[in-house]
mmCIF file of C-alpha atoms in Angstrom:
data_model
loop_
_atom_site.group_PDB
_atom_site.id
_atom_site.type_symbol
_atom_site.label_atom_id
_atom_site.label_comp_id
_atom_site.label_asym_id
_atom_site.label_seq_id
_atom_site.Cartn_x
_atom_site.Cartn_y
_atom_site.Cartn_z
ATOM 1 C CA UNK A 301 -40.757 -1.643 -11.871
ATOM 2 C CA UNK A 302 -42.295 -1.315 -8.424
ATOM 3 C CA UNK A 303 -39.933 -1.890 -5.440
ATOM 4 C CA UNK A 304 -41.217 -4.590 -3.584
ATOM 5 C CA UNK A 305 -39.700 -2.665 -0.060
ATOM 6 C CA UNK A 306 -41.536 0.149 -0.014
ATOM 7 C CA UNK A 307 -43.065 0.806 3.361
ATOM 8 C CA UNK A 308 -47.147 1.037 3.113
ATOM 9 C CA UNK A 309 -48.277 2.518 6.441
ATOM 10 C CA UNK A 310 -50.680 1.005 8.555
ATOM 11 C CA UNK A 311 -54.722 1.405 8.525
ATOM 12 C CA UNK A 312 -54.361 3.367 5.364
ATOM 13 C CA UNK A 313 -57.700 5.358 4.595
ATOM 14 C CA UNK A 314 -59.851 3.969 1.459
ATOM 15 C CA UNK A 315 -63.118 5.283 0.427
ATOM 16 C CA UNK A 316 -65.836 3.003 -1.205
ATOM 17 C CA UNK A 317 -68.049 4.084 -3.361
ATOM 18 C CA UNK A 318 -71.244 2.158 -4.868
ATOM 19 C CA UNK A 319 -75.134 2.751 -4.743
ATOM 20 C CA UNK A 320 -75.344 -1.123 -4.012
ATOM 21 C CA UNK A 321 -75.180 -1.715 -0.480
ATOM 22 C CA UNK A 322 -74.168 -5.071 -0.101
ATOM 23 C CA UNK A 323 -71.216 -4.801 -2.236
ATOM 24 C CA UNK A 324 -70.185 -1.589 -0.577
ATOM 25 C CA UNK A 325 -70.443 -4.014 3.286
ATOM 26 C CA UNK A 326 -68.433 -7.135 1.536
ATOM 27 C CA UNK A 327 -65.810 -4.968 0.516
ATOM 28 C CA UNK A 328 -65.967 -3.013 3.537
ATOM 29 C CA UNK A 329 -65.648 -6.209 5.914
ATOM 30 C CA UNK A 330 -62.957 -7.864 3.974
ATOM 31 C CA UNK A 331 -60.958 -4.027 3.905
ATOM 32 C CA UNK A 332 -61.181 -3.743 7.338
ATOM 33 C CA UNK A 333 -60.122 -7.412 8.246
ATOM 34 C CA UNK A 334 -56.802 -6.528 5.751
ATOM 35 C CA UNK A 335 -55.894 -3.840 8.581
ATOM 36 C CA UNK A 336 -57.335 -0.532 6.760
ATOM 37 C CA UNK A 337 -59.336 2.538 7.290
ATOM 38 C CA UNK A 338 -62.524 1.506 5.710
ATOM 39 C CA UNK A 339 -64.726 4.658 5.258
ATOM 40 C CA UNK A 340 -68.085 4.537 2.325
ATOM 41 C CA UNK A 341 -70.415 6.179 0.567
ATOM 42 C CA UNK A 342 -73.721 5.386 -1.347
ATOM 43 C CA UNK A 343 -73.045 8.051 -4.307
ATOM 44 C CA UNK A 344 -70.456 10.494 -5.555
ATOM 45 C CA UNK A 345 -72.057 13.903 -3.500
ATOM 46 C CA UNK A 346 -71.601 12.058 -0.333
ATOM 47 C CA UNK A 347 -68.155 10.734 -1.026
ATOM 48 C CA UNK A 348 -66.877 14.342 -1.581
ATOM 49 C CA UNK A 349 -68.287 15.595 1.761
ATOM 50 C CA UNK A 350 -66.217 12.560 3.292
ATOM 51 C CA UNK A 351 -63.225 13.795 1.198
ATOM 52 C CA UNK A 352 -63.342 17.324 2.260
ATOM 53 C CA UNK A 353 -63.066 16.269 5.900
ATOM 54 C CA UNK A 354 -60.866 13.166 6.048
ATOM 55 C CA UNK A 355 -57.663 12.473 4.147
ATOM 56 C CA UNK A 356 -58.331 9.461 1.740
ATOM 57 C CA UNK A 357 -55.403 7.559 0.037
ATOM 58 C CA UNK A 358 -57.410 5.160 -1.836
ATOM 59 C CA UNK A 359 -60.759 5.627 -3.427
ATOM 60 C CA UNK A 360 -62.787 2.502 -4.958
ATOM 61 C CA UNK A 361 -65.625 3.864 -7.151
ATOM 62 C CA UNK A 362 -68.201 2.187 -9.338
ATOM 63 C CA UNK A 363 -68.941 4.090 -12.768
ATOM 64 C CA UNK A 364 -72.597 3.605 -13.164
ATOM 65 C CA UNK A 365 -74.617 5.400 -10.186
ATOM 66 C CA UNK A 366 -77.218 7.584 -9.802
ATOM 67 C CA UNK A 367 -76.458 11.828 -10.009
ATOM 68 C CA UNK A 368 -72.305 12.223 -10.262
ATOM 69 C CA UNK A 369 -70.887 9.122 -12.431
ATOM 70 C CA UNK A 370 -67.845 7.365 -10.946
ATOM 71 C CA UNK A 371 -66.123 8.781 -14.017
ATOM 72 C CA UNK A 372 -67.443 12.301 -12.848
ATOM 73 C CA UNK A 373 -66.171 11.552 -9.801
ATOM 74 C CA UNK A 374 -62.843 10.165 -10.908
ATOM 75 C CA UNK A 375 -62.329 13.671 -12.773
ATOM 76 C CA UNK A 376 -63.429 15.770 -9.462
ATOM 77 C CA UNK A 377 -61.126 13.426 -7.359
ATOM 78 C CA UNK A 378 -57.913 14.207 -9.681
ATOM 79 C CA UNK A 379 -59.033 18.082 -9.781
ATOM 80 C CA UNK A 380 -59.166 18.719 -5.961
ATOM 81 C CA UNK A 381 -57.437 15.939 -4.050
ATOM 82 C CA UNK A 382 -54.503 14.066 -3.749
ATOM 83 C CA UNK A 383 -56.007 10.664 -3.949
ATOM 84 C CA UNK A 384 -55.410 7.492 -6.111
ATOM 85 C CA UNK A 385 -58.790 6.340 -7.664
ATOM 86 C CA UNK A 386 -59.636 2.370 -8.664
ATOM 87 C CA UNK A 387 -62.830 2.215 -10.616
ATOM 88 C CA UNK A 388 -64.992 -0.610 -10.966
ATOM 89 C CA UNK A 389 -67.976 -1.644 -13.466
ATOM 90 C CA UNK A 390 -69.780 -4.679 -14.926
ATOM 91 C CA UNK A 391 -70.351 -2.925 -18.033
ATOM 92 C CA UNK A 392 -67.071 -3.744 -19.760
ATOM 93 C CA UNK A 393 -68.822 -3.303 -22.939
ATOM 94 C CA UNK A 394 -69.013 0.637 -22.284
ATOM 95 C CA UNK A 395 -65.972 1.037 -20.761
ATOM 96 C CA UNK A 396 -62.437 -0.222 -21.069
ATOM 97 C CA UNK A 397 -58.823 0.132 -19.259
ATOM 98 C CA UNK A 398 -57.375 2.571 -21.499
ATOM 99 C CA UNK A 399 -59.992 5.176 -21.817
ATOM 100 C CA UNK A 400 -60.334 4.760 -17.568
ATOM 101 C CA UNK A 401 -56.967 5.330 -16.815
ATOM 102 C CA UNK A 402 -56.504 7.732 -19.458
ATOM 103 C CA UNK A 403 -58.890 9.649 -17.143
ATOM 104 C CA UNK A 404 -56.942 9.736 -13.959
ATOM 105 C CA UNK A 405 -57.323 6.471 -12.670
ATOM 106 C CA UNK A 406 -55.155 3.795 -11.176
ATOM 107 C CA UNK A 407 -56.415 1.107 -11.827
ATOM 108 C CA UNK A 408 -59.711 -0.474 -13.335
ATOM 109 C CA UNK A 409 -61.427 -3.413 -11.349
ATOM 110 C CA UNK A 410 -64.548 -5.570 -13.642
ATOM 111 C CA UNK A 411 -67.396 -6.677 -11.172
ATOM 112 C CA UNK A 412 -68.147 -9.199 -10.186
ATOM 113 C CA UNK A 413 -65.370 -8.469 -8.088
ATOM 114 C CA UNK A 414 -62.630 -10.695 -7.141
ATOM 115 C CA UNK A 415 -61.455 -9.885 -3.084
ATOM 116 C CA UNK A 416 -58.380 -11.778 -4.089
ATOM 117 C CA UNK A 417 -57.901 -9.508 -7.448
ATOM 118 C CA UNK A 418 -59.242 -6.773 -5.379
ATOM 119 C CA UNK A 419 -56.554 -6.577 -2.587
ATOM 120 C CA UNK A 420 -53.667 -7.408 -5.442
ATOM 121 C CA UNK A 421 -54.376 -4.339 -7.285
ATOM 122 C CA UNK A 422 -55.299 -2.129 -4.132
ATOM 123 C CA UNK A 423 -51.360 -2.741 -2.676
ATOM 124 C CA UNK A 424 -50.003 -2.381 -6.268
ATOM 125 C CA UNK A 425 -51.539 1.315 -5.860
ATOM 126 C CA UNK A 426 -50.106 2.024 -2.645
ATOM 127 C CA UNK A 427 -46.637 0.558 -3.445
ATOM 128 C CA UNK A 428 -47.453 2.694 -6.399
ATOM 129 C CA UNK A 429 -48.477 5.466 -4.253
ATOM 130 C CA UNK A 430 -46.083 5.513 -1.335
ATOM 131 C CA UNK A 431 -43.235 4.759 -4.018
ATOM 132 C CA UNK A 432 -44.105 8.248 -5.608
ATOM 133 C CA UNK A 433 -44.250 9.705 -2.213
ATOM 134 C CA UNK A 434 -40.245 8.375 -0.549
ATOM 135 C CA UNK A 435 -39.499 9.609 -4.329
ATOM 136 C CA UNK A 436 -41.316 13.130 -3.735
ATOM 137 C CA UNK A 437 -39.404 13.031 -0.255
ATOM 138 C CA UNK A 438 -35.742 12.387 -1.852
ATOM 139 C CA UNK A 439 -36.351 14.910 -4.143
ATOM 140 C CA UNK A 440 -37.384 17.094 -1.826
ATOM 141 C CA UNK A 441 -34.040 16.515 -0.191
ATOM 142 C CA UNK A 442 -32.040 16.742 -2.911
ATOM 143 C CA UNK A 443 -33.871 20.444 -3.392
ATOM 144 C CA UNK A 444 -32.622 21.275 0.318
ATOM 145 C CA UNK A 445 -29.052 19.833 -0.565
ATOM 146 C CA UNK A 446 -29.006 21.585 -3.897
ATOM 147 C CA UNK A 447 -29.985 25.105 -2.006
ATOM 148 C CA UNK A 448 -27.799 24.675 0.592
ATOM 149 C CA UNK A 449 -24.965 23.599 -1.597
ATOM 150 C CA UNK A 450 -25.733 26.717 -3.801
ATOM 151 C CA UNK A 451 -25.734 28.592 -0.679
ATOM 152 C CA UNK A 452 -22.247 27.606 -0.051
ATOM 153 C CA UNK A 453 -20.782 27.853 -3.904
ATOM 154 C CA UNK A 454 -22.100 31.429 -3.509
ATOM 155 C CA UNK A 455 -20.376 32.201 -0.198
ATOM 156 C CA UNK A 456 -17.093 30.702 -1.615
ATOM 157 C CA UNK A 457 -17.466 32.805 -4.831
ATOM 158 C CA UNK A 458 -17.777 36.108 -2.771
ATOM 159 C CA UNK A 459 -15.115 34.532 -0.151
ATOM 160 C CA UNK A 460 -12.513 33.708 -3.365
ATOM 161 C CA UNK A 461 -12.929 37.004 -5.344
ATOM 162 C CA UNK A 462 -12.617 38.907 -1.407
ATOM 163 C CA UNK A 463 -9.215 37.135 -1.003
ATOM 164 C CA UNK A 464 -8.324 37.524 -4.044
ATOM 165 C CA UNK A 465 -9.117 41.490 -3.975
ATOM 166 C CA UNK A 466 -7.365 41.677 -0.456
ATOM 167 C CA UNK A 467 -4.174 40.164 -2.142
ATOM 168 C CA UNK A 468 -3.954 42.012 -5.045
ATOM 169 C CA UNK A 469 -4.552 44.912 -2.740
ATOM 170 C CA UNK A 470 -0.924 44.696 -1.266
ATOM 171 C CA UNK A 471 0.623 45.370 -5.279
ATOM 172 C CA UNK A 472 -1.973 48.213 -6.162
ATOM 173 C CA UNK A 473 -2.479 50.098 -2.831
ATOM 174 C CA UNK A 474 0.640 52.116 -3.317
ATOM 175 C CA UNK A 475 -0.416 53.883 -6.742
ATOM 176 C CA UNK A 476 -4.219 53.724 -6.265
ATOM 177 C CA UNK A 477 -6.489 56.002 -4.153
ATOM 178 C CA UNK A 478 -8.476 52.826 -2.784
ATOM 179 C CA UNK A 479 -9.033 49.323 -4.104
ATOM 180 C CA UNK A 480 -12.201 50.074 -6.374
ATOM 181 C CA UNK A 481 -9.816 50.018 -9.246
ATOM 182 C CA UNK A 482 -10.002 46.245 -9.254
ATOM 183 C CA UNK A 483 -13.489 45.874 -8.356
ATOM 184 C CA UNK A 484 -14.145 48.207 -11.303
ATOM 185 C CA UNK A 485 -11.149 46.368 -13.629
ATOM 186 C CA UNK A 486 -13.162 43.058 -12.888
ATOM 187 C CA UNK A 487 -16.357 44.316 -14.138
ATOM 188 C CA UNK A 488 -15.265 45.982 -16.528
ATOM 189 C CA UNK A 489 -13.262 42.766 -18.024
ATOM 190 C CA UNK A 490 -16.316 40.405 -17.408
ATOM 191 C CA UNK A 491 -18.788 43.022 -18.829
ATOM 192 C CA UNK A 492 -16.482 42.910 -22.089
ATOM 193 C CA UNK A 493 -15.749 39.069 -22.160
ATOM 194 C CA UNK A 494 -19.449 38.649 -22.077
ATOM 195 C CA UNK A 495 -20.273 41.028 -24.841
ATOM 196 C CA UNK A 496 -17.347 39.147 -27.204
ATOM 197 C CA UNK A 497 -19.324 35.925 -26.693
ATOM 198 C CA UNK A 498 -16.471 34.546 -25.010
ATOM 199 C CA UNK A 499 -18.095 30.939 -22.558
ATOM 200 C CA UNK A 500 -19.208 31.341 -19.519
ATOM 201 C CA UNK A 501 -16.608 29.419 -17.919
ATOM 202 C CA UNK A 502 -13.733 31.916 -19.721
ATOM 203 C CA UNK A 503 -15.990 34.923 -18.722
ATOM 204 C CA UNK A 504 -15.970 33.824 -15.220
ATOM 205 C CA UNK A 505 -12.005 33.154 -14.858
ATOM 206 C CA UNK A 506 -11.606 36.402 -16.572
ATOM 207 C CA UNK A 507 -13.471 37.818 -13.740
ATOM 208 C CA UNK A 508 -11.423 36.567 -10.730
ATOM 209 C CA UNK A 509 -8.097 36.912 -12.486
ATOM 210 C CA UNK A 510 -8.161 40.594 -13.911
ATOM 211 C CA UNK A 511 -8.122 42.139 -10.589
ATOM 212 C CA UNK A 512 -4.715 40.997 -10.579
ATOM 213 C CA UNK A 513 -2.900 41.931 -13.441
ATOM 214 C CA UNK A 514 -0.649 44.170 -11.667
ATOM 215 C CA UNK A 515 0.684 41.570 -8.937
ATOM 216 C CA UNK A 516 3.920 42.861 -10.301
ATOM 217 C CA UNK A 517 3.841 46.146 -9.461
ATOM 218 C CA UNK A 518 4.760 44.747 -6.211
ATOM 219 C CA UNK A 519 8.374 44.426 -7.529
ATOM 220 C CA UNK A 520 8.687 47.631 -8.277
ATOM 221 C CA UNK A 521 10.288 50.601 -6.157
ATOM 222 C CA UNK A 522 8.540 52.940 -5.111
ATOM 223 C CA UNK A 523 10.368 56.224 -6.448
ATOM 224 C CA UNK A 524 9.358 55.117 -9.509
ATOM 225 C CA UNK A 525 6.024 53.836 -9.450
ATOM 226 C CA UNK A 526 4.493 56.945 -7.744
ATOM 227 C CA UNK A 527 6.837 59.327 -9.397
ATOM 228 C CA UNK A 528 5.098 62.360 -10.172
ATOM 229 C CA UNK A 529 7.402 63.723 -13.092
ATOM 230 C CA UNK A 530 8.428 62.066 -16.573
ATOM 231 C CA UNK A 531 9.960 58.820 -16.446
ATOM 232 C CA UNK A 532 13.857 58.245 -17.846
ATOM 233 C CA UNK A 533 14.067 55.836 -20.184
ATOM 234 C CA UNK A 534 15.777 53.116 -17.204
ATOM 235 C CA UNK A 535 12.833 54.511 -14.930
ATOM 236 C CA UNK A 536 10.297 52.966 -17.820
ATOM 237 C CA UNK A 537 12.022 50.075 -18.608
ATOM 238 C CA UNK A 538 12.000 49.017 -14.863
ATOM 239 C CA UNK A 539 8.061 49.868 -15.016
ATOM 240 C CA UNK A 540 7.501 47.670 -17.727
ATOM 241 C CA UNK A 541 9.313 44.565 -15.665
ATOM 242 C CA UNK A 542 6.049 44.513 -13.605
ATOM 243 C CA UNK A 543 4.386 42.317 -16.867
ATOM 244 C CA UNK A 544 7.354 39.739 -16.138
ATOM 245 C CA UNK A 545 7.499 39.881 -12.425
ATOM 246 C CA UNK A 546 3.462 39.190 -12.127
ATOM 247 C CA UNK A 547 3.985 36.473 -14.379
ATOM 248 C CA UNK A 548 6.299 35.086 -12.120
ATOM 249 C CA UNK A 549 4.668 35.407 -9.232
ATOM 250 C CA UNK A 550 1.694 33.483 -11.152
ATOM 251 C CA UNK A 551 3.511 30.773 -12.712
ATOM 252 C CA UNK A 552 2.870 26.884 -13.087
ATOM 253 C CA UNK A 553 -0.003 26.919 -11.333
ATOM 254 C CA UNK A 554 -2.612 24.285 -12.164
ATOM 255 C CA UNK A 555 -5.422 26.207 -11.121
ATOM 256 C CA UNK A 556 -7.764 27.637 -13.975
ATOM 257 C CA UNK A 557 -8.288 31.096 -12.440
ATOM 258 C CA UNK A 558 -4.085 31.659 -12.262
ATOM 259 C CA UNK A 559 -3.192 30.556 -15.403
ATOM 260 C CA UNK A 560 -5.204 33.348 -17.030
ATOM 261 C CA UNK A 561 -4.298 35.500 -14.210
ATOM 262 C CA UNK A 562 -0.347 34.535 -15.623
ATOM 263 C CA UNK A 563 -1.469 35.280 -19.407
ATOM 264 C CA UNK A 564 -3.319 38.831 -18.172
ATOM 265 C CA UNK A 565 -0.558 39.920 -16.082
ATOM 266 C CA UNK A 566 2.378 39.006 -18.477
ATOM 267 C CA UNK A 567 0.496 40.454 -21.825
ATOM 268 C CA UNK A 568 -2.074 43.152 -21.235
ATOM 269 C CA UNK A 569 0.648 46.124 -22.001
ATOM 270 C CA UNK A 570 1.209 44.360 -25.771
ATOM 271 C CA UNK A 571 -0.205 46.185 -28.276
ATOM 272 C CA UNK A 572 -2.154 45.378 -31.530
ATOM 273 C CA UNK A 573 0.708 46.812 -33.534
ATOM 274 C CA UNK A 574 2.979 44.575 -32.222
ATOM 275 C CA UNK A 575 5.134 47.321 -30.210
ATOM 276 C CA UNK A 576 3.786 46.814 -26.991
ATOM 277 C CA UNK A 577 5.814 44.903 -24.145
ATOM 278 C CA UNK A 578 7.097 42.692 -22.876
ATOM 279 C CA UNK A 579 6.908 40.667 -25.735
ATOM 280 C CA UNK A 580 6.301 42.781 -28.777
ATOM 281 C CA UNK A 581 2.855 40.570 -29.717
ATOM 282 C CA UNK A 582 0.706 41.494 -32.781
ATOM 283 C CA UNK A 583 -2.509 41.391 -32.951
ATOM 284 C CA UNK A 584 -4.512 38.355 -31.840
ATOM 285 C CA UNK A 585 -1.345 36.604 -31.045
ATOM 286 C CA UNK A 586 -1.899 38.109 -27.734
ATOM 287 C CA UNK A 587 -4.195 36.133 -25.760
ATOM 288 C CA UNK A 588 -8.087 37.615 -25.367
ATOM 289 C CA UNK A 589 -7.927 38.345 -22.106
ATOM 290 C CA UNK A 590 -4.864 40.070 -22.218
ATOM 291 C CA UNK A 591 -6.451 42.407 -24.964
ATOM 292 C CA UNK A 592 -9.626 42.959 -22.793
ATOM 293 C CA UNK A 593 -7.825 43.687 -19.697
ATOM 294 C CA UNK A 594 -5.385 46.183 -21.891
ATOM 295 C CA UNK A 595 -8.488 48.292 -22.663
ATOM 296 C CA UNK A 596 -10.200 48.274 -19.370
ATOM 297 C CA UNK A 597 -6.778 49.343 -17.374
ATOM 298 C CA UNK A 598 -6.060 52.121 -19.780
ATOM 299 C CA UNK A 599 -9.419 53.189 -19.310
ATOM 300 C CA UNK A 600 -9.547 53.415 -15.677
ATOM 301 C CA UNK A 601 -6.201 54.579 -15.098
ATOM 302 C CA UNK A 602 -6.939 57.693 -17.395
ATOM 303 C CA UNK A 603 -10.064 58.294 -15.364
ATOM 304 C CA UNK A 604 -8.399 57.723 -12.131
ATOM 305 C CA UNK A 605 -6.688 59.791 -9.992
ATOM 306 C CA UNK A 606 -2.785 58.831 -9.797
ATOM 307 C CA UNK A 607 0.192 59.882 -8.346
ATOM 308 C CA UNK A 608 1.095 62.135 -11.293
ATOM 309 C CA UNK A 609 -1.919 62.969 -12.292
ATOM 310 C CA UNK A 610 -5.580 63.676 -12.071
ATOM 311 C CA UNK A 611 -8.483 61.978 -13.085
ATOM 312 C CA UNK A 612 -9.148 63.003 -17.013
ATOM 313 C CA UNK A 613 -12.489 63.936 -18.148
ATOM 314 C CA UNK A 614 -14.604 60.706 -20.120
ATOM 315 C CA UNK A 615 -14.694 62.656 -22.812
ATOM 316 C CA UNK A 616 -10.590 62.457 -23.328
ATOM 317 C CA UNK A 617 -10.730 58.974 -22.294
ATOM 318 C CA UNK A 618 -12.479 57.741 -24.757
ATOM 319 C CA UNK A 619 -11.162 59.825 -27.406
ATOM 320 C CA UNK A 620 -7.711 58.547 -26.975
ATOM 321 C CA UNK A 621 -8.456 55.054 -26.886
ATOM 322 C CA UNK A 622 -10.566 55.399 -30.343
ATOM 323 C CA UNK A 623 -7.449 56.904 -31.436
ATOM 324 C CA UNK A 624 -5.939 54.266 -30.253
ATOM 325 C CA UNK A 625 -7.763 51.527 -32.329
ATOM 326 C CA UNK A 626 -6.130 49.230 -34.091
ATOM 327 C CA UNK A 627 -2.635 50.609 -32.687
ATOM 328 C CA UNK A 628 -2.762 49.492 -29.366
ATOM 329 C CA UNK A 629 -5.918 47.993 -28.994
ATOM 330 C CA UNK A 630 -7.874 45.154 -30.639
ATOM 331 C CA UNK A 631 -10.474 46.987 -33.003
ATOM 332 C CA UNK A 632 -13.317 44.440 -32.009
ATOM 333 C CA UNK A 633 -12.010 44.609 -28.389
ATOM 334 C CA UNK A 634 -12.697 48.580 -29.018
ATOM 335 C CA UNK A 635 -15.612 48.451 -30.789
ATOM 336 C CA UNK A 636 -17.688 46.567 -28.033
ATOM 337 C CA UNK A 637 -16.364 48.769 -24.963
ATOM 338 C CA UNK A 638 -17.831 52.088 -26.765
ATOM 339 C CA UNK A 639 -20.931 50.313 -27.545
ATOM 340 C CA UNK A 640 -21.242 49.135 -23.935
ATOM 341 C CA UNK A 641 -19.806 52.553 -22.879
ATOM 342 C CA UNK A 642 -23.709 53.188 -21.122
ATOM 343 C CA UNK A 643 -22.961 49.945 -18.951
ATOM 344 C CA UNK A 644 -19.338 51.235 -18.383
ATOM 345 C CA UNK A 645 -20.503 54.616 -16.948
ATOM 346 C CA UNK A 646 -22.788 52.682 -14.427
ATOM 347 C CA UNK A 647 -20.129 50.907 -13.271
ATOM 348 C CA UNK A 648 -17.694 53.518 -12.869
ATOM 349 C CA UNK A 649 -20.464 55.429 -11.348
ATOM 350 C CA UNK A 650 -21.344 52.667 -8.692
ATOM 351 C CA UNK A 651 -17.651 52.018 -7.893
ATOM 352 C CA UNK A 652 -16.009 55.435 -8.119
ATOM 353 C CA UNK A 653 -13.760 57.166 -5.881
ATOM 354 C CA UNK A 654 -12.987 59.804 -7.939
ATOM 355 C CA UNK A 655 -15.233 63.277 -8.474
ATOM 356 C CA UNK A 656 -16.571 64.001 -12.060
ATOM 357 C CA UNK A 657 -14.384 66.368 -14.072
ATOM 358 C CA UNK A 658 -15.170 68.427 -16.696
ATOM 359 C CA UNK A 659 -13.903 68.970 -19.169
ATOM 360 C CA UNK A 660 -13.321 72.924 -19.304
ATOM 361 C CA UNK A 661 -11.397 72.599 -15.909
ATOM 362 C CA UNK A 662 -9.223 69.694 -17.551
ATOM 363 C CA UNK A 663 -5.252 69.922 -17.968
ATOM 364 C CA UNK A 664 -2.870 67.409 -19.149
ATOM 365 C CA UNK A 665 -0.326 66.532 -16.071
ATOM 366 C CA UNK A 666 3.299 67.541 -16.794
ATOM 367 C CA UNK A 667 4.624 64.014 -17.331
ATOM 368 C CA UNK A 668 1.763 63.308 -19.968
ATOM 369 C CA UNK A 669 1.824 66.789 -21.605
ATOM 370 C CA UNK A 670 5.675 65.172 -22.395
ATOM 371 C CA UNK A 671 4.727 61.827 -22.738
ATOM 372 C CA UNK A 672 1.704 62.486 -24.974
ATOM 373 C CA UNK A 673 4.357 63.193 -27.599
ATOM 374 C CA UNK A 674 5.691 60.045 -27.868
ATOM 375 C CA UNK A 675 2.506 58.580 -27.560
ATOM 376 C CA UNK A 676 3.429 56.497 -24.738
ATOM 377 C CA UNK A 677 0.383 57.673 -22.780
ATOM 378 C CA UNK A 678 -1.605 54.037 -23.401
ATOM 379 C CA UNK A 679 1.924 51.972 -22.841
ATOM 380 C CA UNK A 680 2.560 53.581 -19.746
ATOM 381 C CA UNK A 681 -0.726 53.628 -17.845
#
């Protein structure tokens, strides 16, 4: 349906064109009486010439005329202009509506002509016209809007994962050398989430709330958090009270990105075997992102420089957490970080604080040369 209100500029610019000159001067006179731009033309050749040095809305062509058809032209029109073309012919028996607007036109006029018919169907093409252009403007807009609201979802995505990095900053900066270890922990966890097929949306929450999985660690004292020695039994169980405490800290909120953050914080030190803490989950009864953030922070932390200890080589890292499948770890969890390990070294690489170390300079660190034993290494970092 055409809207009836759409505004038609004034002395709008239509072409004639017919080898019959007193048809081309009647419609001429009664165009330019209506109030529009009345140019002409006596064949097709000259009506391009006009066409390549005036803007033409409209143009009225008969079919039949000598050198370029009106059809021709019709198809040369559509090709190289923006212009709405109205044919006209008094051989109705060669041509019909279907086939000419099939072509590109729009609309088809029968001679003799009717000025009444003839000015009907010329405003139906410009409401038709001018319709298509306020609809070509909106859109337009809306393109504009769209960017510039894009522009601003992007600058709050960088401006909520910054805060959020700046806050969880205040729990990790006492145990970590800077605060790559949750720019890497996020990319790490949203390089994994993506490669378990997890959605979009999940991958994305999992991305903003891993960085702070150890809000709790701001509960806990310092003598034992950067204690360089072996932990006593109270000194670990007070560690493990920072799975609680973060939970805590992130509880009942209705915002996506925090609940997660409350199910990563409270469960990614349980265990596949069930004997992790604080809750002694097995298996998949711990929630996916806990078991993806699990994997990531062990990995980081042993290739991290800490207060007891110093970065280990890649190498021993991943060696202990393949030894580690299917006790503490998830084995598909496991299975997709060592066959994204490639994309894991690029990160680490691009967010690293820490040198390279070899492996023939490595050591164990007092407290895990002890701890090792017990195999508490995984549990405890």
């Amino acid at each position: 349906m055409i809207h009836s209100n759409v505004r038609i500029p004034e002395q709008v610019p239509v072409l004639v064109v017919d080898d019959e000159a007193p048809i081309t001067e009647m419609i001429y006179q009664a165009l330019t009486k209506a109030g529009y731009e009345c140019h002409t033309a006596e064949n097709a050749e000259k009506a391009l010439g006009i066409m390549g040095n005036t803007p033409i809305d409209v143009v009225i062509t008969d079919i039949r005329m000598p050198g370029m058809s009106g059809v021709e032209l019709l198809e040369k029109v559509k090709a190289d202009y923006d212009s709405d073309v109205m044919v006209m012919t008094g051989f109705t028996e060669n041509y019909n509506y279907e086939s000419i607007v099939t072509a590109g036109a729009s609309d088809f006029i029968q001679k003799p002509i009717s000025f009444r018919e003839l000015m009907i169907r010329l405003k139906r093409v410009l409401r038709m016209r001018y319709l298509l252009v306020e609809r070509d403007k909106i859109n337009r807009r809306l393109e504009e809007s769209i960017a510039e609201v894009e522009d601003t979802l992007r600058e709050l995505d960088y401006a909520y994962q910054d805060t959020i990095n700046r806050l969880v900053s205040a729990a990790e900066y006492r145990d970590e050398e800077t605060g790559d270890h949750i720019v890497r922990m996020s990319r790490y966890c949203t390089l994994i989430a993506h490669k378990l097929g997890l959605s979009d949306e999940m991958v994305k929450l999992i991305r903003y709330a891993s960085p702070m999985h150890d809000i709790g660690k701001i509960g806990i004292p310092d003598n034992i958090l950067l204690k360089p020695g072996r932990l006593t039994d109270e000194e670990f169980e007070t560690i493990k009270t920072h799975t609680t405490i973060g939970a805590k800290i992130l509880a009942n909120s209705k915002a996506e990105v925090l609940k997660v953050a409350h199910e990563i914080a409270l469960n990614h030190h349980e265990k596949w075997n069930g004997k992790g803490y604080p809750r002694g989950l097995e298996k998949d009864k711990t929630p996916v992102s806990g078991r993806i953030v699990g994997i990531a922070d062990t990995f980081d932390a042993l290739t991290s420089k800490r207060p007891y200890k110093d970065p280990y080589p890649l190498e021993v890292a991943l060696e202990i957490i393949r030894s580690e499948r299917e006790t503490s770890f998830d084995p598909e969890v496991v299975d997709v970080f060592l066959d994204s390990i490639d994309d894991i070294k690029r990160i680490k690489n691009e967010v690293n604080e820490n040198p390279q170390v070899s492996r023939e300079n490595f050591e164990w660190s007092e407290r895990d040369r002890m701890e090792k034993m017990d195999r508490r290494i995984s549990l405890r970092l």
